Short mmCIF file of C-alpha atoms in Angstrom, two decimals:
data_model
loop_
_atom_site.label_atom_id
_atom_site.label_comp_id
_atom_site.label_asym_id
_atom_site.label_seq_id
_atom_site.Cartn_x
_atom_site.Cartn_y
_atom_site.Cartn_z
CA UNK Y 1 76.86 111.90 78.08
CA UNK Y 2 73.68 111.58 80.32
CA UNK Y 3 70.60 109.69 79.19
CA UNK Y 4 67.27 111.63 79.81
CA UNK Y 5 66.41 109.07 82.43
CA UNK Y 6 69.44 109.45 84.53
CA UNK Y 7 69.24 113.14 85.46
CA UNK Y 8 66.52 115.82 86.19
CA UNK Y 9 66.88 119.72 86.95
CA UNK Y 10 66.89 121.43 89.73
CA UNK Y 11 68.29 123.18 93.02
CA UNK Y 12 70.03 121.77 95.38
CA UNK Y 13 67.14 122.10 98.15
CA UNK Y 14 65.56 118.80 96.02
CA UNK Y 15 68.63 117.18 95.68
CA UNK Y 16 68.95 113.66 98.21
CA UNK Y 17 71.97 112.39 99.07
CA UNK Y 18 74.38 110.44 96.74
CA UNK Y 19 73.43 112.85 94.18
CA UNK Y 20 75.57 115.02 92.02
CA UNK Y 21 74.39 118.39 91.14
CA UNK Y 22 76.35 120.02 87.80
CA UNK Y 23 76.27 123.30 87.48
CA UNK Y 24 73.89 124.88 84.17
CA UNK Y 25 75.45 128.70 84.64
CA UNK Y 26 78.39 130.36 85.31
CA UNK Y 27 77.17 131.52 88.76
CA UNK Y 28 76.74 127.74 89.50
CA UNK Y 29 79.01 125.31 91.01
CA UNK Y 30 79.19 121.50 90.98
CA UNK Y 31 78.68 119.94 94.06
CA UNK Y 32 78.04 116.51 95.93
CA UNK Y 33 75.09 115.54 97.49
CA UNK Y 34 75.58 114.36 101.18
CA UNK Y 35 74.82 113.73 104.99
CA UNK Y 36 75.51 115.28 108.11
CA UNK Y 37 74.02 114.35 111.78
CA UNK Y 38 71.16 113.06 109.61
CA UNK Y 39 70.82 116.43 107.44
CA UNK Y 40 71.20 116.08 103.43
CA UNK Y 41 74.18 118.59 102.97
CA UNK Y 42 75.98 119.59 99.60
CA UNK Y 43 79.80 119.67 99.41
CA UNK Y 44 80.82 122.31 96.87
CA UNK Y 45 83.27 120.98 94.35
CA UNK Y 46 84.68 123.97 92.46
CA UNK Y 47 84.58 127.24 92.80
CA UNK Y 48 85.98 129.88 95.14
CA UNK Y 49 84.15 128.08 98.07
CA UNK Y 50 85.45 124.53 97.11
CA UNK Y 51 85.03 122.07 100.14
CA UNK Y 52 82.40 124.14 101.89
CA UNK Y 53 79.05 122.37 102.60
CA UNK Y 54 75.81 123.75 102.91
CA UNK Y 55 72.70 122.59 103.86
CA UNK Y 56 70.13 121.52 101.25
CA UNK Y 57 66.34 121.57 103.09
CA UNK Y 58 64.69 124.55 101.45
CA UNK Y 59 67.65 126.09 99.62
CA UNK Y 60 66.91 127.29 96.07
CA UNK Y 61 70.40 129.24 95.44
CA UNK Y 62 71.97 126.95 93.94
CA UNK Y 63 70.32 125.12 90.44
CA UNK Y 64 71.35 122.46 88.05
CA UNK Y 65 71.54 118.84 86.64
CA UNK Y 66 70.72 116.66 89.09
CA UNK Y 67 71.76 113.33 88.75
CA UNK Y 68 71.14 110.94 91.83
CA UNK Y 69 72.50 107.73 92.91
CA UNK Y 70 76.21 108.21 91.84
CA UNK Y 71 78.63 106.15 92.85
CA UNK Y 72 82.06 107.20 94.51
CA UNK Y 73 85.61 105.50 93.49
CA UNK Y 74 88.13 106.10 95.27
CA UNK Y 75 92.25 106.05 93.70
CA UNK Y 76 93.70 103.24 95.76
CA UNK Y 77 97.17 104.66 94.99
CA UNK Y 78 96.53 108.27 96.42
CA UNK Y 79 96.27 106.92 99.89
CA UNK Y 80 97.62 109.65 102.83
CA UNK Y 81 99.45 108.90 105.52
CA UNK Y 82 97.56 111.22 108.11
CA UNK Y 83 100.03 110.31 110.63
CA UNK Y 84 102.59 111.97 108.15
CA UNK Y 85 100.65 114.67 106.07
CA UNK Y 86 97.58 116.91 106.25
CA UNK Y 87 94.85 115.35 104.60
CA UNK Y 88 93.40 117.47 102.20
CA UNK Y 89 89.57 118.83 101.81
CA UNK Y 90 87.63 116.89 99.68
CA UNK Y 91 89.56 113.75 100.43
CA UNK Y 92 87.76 110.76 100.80
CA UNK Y 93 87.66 108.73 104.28
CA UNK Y 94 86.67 105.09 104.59
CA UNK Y 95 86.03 105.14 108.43
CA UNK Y 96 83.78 102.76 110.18
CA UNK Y 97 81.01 101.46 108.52
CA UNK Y 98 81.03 104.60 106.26
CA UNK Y 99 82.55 106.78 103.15
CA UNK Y 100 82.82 110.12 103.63
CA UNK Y 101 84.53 113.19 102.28
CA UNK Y 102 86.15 115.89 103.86
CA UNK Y 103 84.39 119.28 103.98
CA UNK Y 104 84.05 122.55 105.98
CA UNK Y 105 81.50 124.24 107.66
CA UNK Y 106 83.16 127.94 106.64
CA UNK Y 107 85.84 128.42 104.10
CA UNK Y 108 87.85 130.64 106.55
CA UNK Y 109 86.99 128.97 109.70
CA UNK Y 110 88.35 125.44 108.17
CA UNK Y 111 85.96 123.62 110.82
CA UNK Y 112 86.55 120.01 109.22
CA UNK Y 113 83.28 117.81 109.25
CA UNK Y 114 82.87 114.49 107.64
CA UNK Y 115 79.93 114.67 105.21
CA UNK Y 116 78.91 110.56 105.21
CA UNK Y 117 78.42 109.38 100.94
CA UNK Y 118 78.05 105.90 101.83
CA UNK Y 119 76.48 104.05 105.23
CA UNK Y 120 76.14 100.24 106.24
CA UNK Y 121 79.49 99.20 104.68
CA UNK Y 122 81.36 96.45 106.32
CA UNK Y 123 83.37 97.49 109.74
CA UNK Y 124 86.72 98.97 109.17
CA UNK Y 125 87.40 98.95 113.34
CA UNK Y 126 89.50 101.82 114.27
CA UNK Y 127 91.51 101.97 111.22
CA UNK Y 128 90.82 104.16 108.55
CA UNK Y 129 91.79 105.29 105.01
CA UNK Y 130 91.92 108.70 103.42
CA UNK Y 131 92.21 108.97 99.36
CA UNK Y 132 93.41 112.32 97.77
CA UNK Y 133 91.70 111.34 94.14
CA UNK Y 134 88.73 109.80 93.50
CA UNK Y 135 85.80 110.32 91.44
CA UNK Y 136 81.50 110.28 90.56
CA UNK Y 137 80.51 108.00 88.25
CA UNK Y 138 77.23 106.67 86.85
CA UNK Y 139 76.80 103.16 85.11
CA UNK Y 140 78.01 100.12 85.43
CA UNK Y 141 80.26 98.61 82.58
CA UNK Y 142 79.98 99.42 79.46
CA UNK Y 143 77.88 102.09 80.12
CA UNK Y 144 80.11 103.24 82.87
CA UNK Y 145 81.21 107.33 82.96
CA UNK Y 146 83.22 109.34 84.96
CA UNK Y 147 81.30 112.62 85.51
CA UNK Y 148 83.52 114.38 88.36
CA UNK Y 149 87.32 114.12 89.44
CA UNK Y 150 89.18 114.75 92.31
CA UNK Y 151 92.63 115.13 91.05
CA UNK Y 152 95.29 115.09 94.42
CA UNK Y 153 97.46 117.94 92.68
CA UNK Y 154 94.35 120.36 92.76
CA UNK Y 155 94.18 123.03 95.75
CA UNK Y 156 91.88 122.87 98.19
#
């Protein structure tokens, strides 16, 4: 459950980055709030156009609960070996000094972009690590929730 003070309504075109925006109709999809080349970009999480981003300036299509400054966990055990496997969209990528999950510009195209969540963390050098689960949460402690999953046995 969400307190009144930890969410508003809206579209996505008023949405900032680190926010989550969950869907309030059918015709509505849940997505995560992001950046790209210094653009605030949403990452569709569900839907027939899962892992597609789209830009937020101006954009009034899509409308729901916004709930900003989420944080992202990542499933130390779902690590992928990228040398071995694929890595899926919507995984999660500690690179650099940043977070970032895997998205594309157009669901047929599959042009993969990284959509930065988090900047300014320490330096990974040139090693990175890509999670197939994680999840959005809100809350620290007790009042900790999970409000979002990434689940590695979903499709993408």
């Amino acid at each position: 459950m969400l307190s009144p003070e930890e969410f508003t309504v809206g579209d996505v075109g008023t949405a900032r980055p680190l926010s989550l925006l969950l869907p309030i109709s059918k015709y509505d999809e849940a997505m995560l709030i992001g950046e790209l080349e210094g653009v605030a970009v949403a990452v569709l999480l569900s839907g027939d156009q899962k892992s597609c981003l789209i830009e937020c300036e101006g954009n009034d299509s899509w409308k729901g609960l916004i709930v900003p400054d989420v944080r992202v966990e990542v499933d130390e055990s779902s690590l992928v070996d990228v040398n071995v496997y694929n890595p899926p969209s919507l995984a999660v990528v500690r690179t650099g000094t940043r977070l970032a999950i895997r998205a594309t510009r157009e669901k047929w195209i599959q042009s993969r972009q990284l959509v930065t969540l988090h900047e300014g963390l320490v330096p990974a050098g040139e090693l990175q690590a890509t999670f197939a689960r994680w999840q959005v949460v809100v809350g620290v402690g007790d009042t900790r929730r999970v409000l979002w999953s990434r689940r590695e046995d979903e499709d993408s």
